[in-house]
Short mmCIF file of C-alpha atoms in Angstrom, two decimals:
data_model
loop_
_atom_site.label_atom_id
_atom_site.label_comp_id
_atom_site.label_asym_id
_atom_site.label_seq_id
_atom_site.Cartn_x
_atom_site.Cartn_y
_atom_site.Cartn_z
CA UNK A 23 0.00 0.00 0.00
CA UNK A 24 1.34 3.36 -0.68
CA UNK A 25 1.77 6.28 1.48
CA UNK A 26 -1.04 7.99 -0.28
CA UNK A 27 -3.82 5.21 0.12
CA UNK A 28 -2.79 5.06 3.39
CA UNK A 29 -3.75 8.49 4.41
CA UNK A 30 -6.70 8.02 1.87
CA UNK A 31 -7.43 5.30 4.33
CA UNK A 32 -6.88 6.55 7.75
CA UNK A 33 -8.71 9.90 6.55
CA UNK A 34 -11.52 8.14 5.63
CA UNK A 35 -11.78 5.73 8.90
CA UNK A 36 -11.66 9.43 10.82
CA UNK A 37 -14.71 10.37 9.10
CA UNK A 38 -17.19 11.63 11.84
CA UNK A 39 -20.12 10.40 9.47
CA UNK A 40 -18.64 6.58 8.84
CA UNK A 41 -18.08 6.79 12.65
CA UNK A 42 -21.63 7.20 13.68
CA UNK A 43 -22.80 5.08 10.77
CA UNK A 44 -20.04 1.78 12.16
CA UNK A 45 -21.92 2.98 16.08
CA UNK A 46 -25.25 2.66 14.77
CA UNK A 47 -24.37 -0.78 13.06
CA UNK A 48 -22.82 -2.22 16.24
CA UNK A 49 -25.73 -1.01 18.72
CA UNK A 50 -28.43 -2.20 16.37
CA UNK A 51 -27.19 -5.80 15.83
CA UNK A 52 -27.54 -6.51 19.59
CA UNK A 53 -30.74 -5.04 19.57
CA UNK A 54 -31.74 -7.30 16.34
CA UNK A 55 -33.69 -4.25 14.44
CA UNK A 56 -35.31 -4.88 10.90
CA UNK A 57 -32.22 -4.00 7.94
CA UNK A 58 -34.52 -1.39 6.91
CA UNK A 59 -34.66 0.43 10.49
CA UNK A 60 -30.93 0.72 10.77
CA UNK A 61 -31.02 2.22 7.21
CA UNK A 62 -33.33 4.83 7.80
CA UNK A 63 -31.44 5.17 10.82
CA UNK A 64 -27.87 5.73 9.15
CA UNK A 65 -28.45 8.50 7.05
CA UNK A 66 -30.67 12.04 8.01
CA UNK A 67 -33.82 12.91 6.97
CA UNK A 68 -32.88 15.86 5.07
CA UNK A 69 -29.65 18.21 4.62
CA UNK A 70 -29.80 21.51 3.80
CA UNK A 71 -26.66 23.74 1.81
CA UNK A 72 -27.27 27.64 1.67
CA UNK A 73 -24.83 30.28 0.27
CA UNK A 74 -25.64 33.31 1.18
CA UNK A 75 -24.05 37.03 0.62
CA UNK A 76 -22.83 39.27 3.70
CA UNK A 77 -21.37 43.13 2.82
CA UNK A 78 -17.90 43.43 5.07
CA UNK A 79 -17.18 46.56 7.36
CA UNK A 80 -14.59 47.36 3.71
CA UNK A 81 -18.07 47.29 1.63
CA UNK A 82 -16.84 43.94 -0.36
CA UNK A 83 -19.38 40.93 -0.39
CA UNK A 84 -18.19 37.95 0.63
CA UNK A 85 -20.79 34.78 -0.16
CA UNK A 86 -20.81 32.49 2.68
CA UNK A 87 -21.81 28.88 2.78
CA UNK A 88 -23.58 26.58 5.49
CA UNK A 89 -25.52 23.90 6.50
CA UNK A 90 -28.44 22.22 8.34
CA UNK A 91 -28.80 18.71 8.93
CA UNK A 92 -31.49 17.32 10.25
CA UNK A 93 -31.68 13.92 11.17
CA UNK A 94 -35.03 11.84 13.00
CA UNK A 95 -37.88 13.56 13.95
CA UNK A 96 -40.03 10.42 14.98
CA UNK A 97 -40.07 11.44 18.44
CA UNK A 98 -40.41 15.01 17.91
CA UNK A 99 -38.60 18.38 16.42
CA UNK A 100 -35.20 18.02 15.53
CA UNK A 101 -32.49 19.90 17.90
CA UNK A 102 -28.81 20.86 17.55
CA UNK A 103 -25.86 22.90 17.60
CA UNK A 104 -24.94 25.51 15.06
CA UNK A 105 -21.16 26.36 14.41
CA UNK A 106 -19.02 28.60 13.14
CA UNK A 107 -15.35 27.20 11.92
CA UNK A 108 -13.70 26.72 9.20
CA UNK A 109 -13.63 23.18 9.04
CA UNK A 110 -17.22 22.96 8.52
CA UNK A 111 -18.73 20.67 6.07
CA UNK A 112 -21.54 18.62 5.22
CA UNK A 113 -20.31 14.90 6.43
CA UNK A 114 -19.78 16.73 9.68
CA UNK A 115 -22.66 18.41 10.00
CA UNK A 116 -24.77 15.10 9.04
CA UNK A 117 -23.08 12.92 11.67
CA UNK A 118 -23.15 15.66 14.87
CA UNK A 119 -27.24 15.68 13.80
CA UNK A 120 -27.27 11.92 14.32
CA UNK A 121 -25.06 11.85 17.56
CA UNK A 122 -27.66 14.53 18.70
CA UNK A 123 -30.37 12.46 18.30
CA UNK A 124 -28.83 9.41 20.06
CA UNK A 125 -27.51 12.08 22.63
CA UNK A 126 -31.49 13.27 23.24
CA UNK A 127 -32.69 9.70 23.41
CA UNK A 128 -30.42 8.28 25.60
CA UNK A 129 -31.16 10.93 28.28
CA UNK A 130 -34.94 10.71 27.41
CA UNK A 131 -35.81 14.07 25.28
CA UNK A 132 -38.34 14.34 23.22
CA UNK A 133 -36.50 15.61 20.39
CA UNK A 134 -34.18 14.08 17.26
CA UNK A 135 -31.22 15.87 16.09
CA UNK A 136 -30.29 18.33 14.27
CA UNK A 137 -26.90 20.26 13.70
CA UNK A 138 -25.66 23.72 11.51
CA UNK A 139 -22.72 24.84 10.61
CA UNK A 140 -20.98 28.09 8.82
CA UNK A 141 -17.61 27.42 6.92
CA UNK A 142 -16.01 30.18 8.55
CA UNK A 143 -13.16 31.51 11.01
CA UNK A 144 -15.44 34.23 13.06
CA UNK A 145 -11.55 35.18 14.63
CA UNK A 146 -11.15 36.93 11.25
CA UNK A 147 -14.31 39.27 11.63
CA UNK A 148 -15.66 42.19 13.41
CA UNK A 149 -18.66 42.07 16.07
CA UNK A 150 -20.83 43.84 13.31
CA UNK A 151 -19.74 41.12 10.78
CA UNK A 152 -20.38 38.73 12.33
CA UNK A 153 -23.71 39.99 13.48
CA UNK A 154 -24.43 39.70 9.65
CA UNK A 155 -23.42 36.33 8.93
CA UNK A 156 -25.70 34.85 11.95
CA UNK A 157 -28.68 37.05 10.60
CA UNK A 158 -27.50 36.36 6.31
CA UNK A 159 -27.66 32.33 7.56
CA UNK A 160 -30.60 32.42 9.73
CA UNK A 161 -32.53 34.39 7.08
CA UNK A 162 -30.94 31.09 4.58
CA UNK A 163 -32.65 28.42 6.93
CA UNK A 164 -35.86 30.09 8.51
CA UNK A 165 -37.94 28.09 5.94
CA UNK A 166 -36.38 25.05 7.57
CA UNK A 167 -36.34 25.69 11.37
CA UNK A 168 -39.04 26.55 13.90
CA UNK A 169 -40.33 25.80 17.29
CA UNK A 170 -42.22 22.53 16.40
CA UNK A 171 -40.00 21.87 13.71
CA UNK A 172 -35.77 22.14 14.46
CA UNK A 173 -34.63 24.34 17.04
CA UNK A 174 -30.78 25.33 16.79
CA UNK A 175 -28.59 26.31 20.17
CA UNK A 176 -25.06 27.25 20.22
CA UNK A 177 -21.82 24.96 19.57
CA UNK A 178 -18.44 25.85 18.41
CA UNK A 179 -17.41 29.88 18.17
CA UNK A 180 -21.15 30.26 18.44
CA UNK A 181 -22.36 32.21 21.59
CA UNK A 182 -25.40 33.53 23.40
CA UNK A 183 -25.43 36.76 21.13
CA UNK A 184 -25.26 35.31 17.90
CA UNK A 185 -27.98 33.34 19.16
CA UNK A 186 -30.22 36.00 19.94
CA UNK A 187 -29.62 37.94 16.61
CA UNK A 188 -30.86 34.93 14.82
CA UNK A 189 -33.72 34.73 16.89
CA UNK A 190 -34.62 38.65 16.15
CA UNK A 191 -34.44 37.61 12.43
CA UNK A 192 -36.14 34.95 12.77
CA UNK A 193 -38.90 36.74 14.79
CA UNK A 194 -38.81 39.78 12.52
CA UNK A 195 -39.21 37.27 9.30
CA UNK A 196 -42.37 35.56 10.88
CA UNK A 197 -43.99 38.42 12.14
CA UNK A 198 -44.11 37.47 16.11
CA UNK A 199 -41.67 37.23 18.97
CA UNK A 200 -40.56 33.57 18.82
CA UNK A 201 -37.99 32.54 21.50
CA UNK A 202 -38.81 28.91 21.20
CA UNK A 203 -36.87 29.11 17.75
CA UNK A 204 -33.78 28.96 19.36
CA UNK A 205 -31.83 28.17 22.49
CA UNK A 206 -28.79 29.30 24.35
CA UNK A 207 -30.17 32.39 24.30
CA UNK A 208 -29.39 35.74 26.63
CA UNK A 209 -31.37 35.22 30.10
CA UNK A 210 -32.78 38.90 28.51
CA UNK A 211 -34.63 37.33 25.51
CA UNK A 212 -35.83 33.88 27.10
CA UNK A 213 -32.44 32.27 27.93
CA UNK A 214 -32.51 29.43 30.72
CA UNK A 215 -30.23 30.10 33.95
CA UNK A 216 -27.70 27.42 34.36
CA UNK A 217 -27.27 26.82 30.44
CA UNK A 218 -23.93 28.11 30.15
CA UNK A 219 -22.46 25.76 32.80
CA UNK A 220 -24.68 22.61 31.61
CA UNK A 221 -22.75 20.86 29.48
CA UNK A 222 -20.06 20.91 31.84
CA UNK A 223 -22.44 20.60 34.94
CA UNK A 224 -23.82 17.28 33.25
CA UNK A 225 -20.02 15.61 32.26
CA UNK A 226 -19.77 16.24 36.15
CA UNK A 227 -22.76 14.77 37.18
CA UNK A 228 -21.56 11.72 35.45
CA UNK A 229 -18.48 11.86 36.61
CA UNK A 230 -19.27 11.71 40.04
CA UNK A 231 -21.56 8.11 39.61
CA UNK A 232 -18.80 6.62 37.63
CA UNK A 233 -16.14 7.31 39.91
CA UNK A 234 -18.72 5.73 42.25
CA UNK A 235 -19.45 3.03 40.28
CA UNK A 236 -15.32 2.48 40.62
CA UNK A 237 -15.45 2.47 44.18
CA UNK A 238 -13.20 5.68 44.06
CA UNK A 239 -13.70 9.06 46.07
CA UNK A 240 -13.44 12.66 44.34
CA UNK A 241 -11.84 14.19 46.77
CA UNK A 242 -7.96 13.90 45.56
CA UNK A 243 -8.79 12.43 42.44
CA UNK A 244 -6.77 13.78 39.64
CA UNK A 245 -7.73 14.94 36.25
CA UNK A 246 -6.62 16.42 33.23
CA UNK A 247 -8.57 18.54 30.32
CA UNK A 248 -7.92 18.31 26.65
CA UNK A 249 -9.69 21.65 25.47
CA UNK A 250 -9.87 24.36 27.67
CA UNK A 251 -12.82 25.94 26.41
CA UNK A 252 -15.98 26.94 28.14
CA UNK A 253 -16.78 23.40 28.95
CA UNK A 254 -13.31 22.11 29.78
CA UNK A 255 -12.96 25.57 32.14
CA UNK A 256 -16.06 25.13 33.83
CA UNK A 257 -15.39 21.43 34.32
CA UNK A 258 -12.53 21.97 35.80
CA UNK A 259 -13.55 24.67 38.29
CA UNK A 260 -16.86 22.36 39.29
CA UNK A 261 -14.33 19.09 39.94
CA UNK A 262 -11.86 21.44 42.05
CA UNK A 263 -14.84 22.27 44.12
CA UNK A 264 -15.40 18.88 44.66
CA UNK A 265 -11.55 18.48 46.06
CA UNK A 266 -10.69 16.91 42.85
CA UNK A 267 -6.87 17.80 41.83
CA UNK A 268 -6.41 19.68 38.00
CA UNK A 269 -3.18 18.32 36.64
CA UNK A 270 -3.40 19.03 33.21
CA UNK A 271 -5.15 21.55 30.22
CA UNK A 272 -4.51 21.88 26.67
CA UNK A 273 -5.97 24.65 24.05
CA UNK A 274 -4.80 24.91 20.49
CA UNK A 275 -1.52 27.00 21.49
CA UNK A 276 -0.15 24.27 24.04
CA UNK A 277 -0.90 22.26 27.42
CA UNK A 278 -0.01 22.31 30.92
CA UNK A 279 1.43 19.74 33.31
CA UNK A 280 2.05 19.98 37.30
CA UNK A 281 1.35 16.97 39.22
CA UNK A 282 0.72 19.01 42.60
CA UNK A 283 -2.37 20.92 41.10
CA UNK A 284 -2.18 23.85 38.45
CA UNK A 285 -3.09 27.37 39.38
CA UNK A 286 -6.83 27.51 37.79
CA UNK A 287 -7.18 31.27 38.08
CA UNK A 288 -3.62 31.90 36.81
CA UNK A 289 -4.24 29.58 33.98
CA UNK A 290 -7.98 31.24 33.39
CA UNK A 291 -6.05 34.58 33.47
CA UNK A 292 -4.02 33.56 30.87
CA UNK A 293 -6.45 32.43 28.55
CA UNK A 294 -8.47 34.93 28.50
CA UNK A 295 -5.37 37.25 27.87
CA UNK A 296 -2.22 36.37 26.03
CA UNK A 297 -1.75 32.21 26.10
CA UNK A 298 -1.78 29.20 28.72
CA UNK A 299 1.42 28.61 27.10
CA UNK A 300 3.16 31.81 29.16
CA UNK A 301 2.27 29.65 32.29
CA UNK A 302 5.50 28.73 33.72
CA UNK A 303 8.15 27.21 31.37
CA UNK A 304 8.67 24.26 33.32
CA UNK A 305 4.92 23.14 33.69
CA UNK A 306 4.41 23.06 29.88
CA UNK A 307 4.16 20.31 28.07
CA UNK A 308 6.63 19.53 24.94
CA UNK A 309 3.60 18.49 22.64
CA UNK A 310 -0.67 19.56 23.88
CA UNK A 311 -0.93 15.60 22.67
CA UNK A 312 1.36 14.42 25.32
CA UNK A 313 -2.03 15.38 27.76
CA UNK A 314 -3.81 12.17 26.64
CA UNK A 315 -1.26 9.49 27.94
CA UNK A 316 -0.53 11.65 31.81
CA UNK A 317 -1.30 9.21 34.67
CA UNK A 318 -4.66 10.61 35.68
CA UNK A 319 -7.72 9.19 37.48
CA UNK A 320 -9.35 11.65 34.94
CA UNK A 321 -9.27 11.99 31.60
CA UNK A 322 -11.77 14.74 29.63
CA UNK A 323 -11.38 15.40 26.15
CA UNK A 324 -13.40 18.52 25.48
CA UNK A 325 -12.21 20.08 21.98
CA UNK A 326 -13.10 18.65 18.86
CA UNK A 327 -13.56 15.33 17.06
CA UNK A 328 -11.18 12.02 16.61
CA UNK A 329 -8.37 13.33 19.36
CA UNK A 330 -8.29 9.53 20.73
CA UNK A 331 -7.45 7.48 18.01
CA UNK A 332 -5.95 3.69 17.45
CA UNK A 333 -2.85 5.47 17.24
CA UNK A 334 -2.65 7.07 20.70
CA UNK A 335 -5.53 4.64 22.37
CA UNK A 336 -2.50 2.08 24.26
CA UNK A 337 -1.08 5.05 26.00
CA UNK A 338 -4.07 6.42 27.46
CA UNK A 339 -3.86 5.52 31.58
CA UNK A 340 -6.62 7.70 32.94
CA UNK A 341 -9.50 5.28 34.67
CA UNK A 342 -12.39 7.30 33.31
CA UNK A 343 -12.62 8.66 29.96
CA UNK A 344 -15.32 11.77 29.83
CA UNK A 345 -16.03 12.41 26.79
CA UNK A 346 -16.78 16.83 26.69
CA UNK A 347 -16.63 16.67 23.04
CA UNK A 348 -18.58 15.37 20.18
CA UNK A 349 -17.05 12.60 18.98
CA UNK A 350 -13.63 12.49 20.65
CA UNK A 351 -13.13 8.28 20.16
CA UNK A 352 -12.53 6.78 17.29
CA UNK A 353 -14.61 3.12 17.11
CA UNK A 354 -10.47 1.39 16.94
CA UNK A 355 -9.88 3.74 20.42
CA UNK A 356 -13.27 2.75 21.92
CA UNK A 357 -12.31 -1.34 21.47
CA UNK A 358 -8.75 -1.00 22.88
CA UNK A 359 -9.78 1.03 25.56
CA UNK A 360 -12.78 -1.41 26.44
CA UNK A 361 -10.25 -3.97 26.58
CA UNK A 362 -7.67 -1.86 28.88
CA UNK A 363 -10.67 -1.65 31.17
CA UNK A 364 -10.99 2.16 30.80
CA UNK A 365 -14.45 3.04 31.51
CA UNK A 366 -15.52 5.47 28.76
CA UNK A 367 -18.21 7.85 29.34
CA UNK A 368 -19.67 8.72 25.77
CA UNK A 369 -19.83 11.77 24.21
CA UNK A 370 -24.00 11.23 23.68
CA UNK A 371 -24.12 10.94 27.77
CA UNK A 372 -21.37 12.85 29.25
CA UNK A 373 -21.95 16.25 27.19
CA UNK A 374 -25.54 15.94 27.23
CA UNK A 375 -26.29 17.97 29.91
CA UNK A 376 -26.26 21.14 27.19
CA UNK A 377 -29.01 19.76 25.00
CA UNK A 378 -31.13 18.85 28.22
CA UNK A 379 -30.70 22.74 29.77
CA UNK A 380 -31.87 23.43 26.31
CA UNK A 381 -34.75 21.43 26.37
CA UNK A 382 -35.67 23.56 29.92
CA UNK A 383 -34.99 26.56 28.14
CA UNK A 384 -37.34 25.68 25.32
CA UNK A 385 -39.72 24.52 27.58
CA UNK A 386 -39.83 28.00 29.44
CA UNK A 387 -40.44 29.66 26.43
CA UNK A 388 -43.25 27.54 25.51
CA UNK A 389 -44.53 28.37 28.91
CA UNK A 390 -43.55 31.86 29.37
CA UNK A 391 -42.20 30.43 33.00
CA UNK A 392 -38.76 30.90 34.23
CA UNK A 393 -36.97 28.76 36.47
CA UNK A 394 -34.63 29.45 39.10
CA UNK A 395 -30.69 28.31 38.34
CA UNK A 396 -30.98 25.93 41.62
CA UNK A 397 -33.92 24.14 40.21
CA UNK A 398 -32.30 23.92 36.47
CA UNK A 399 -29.78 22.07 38.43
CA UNK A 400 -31.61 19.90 40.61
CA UNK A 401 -33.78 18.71 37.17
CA UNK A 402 -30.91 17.88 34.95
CA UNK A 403 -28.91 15.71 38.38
CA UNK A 404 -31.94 14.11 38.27
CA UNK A 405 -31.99 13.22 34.54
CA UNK A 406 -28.31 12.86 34.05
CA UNK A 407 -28.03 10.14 37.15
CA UNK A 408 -30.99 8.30 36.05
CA UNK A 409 -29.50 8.15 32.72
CA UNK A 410 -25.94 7.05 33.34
CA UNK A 411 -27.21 4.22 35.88
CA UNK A 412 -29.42 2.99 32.67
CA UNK A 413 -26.76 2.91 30.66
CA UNK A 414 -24.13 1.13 33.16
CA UNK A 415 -27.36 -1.64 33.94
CA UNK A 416 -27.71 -2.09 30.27
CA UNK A 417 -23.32 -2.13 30.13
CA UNK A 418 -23.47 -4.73 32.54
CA UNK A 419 -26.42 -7.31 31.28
CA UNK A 420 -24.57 -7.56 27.75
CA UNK A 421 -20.90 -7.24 28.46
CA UNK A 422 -20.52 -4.55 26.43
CA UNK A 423 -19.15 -1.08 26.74
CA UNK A 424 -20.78 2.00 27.89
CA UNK A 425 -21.34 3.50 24.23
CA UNK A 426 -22.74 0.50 22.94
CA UNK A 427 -25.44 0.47 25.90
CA UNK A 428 -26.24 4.26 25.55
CA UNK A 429 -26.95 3.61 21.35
CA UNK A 430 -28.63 0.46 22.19
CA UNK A 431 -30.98 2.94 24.67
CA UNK A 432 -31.55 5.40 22.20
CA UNK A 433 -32.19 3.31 19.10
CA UNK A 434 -34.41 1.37 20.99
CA UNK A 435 -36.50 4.72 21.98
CA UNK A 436 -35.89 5.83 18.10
CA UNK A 437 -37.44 3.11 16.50
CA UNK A 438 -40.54 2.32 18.96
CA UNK A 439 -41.15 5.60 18.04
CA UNK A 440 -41.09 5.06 14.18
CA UNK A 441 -43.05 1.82 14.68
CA UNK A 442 -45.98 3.83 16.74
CA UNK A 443 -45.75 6.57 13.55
CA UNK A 444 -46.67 3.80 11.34
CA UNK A 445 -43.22 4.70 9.68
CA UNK A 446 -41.72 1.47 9.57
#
């Protein structure tokens, strides 16, 4: 084989779509579903590619492109993440809608998934820019999207604002104030309290049961955070408080390594100003990959996709394996870490607590009630702990591993569903 089919090959075994699609095979043969069930449930219902134009602050017109996938809506409207990064692009977008709607089922919301992306790098525009690209894309998709229909939230370089500009177009396009159009909102407009922390709040939550479930106490426990973005940094300030000890964090400029306990605020200083990286000299880290193999009780990947891989899989020693991110874990990584007897936490469980604060916040709206941030909390503990101990019960009855159980959950949910529809 030559060195070019073999990148060919490894490229294509790190596609996030073939991923979910190899998941969804795996899951459904234990659960015996129909050939025709697991097709419908490998590919979305629809995907949707817009271009659409945006005038710079120079007065040059730059066409943009994007895209919304979304995937099941048996069980009800389709819900996901939109982004903004460069690396956008439509197998992408198509596989984070179907790990949404596995991620929804397996903690019991009544939603598929759904998932949006802009090719761009928002670094490279103003605040008034990029004001127009979230209102030039909304005003692309607004046939698409609505609150019975798919209802988008934040995700990568996407934040509360940009939300709330696209639900002012979105408002202004149907003629009434809709808030329900969109989560992850400003508390202002209809935002939920506690949905800035959740996805982080929810990895905890989990967290806590499965170092439970190991017979292992928090307090002292070590950990170390691949992406420290807002959830890696809020994960990391909610384990401190529960006396755990953060070793190690890695952005895209570098990581950080001191076994006695880094300086959170120093390192929080530092990213929000120049770089982690001008943390002490001594306490950095030759290569940010080197983070993955540290001798840590905890181990939370929270940047992007495919960061454990068959590659770097043997050198991981961290007990638990939290999976932050969407789609962190190759399937070759999941099977040698199964085998190591590294408890993984998937990506569909452990970072669902954002999609569930979502689902409060869209219920609000629909209400035009607003909860306090204490019992936002105390609903998605509930929620996330009933969840994970399904999952582990399910882990333990077939021998299999805990991402296995949690599609086995959710396809299970997905396809009575269907059946009740008369779809299938």
């Amino acid at each position: 084989m030559t060195i070019a089919q073999e990148t060919e090959n490894r490229a294509e075994s790190l596609n996030p779509y073939h991923i979910v699609q190899s998941q969804i095979e795996q899951a459904a043969a234990r659960l015996g579903l129909p050939r025709h069930v697991i097709e419908i449930m490998k590919k979305p219902k629809r995907v949707l590619s817009v271009s659409f134009p945006v005038k710079l602050d120079d007065g040059t017109i730059r066409v943009f492109e994007g895209f919304r996938s979304q995937h099941n809506d048996a069980i009800g409207p389709t819900k996901g993440g939109i982004r903004f990064h460069p690396d956008v692009n439509e197998d992408e977008v198509k596989a984070l809608s179907m790990w949404m709607s596995f991620k929804c089922g397996v903690v019991g919301l009544p939603y598929g998934g759904g998932k949006g992306g802009v090719i761009c790098d928002p670094h490279q525009y103003s605040e008034s820019e990029i004001e127009r690209i979230s209102r030039g894309f909304m005003e692309a998709i607004a046939d698409f999207i609505g609150p019975d229909k798919d209802i988008p939230a934040p995700d990568v370089y996407t934040t509360p604002q940009i939300m709330g500009w696209m639900m002012d177009t979105y408002s202004r396009l149907k003629g009434s104030y809709s808030p329900g159009v969109i989560t992850g909102k400003p508390l202002s407009i209809g935002g939920s309290q506690g949905r800035s922390s959740a996805t982080a709040q929810g990895c905890v939550y989990t967290i806590a049961e499965a170092m439970n479930h190991l017979g292992k106490k928090l307090q002292g426990a070590t950990v170390a955070i691949q992406g420290f973005g807002n959830a890696g940094r809020t994960a990391a300030d909610l384990l401190a408080e529960l006396g755990c000890r953060i070793v190690a964090v890695s952005d895209s400029k570098g990581a950080l390594y001191q076994p006695e306990g880094l300086d959170l605020a120093e390192v929080k200083r530092l990213k929000d100003g120049s770089a982690i990286t001008d943390y002490p000299a001594q306490y950095r880290l030759q290569r940010a990959e080197e983070i993955l193999g540290l001798d840590v009780d905890i181990l939370i990947p929270a940047a992007l996709e495919n960061v454990i891989t068959a590659q770097n899989a043997h050198q991981i020693k961290a007990k638990i394996v939290a999976e932050a991110a969407n789609g962190p874990t190759t399937p070759e990584a999941d099977r040698i870490l199964f085998a190591k007897g590294v408890l993984v936490i998937p990506d569909i469980l452990a970072n669902a607590g954002g999609v569930t604060v979502s689902y409060f916040e869209w219920v609000q709206n629909l209400m035009h009630y607003y909860w306090s941030e204490q019992e936002v909390n105390e609903k998605l503990r509930a929620i996330m702990i009933q969840s994970y101990q399904a999952v582990s019960q399910l882990a333990g009855e077939h021998q299999t591993d805990f991402r296995t159980a949690a599609y086995m959950i959710s396809l299970k949910r997905i396809h009575e569903a269907m059946r009740a529809r008369g779809w299938v």
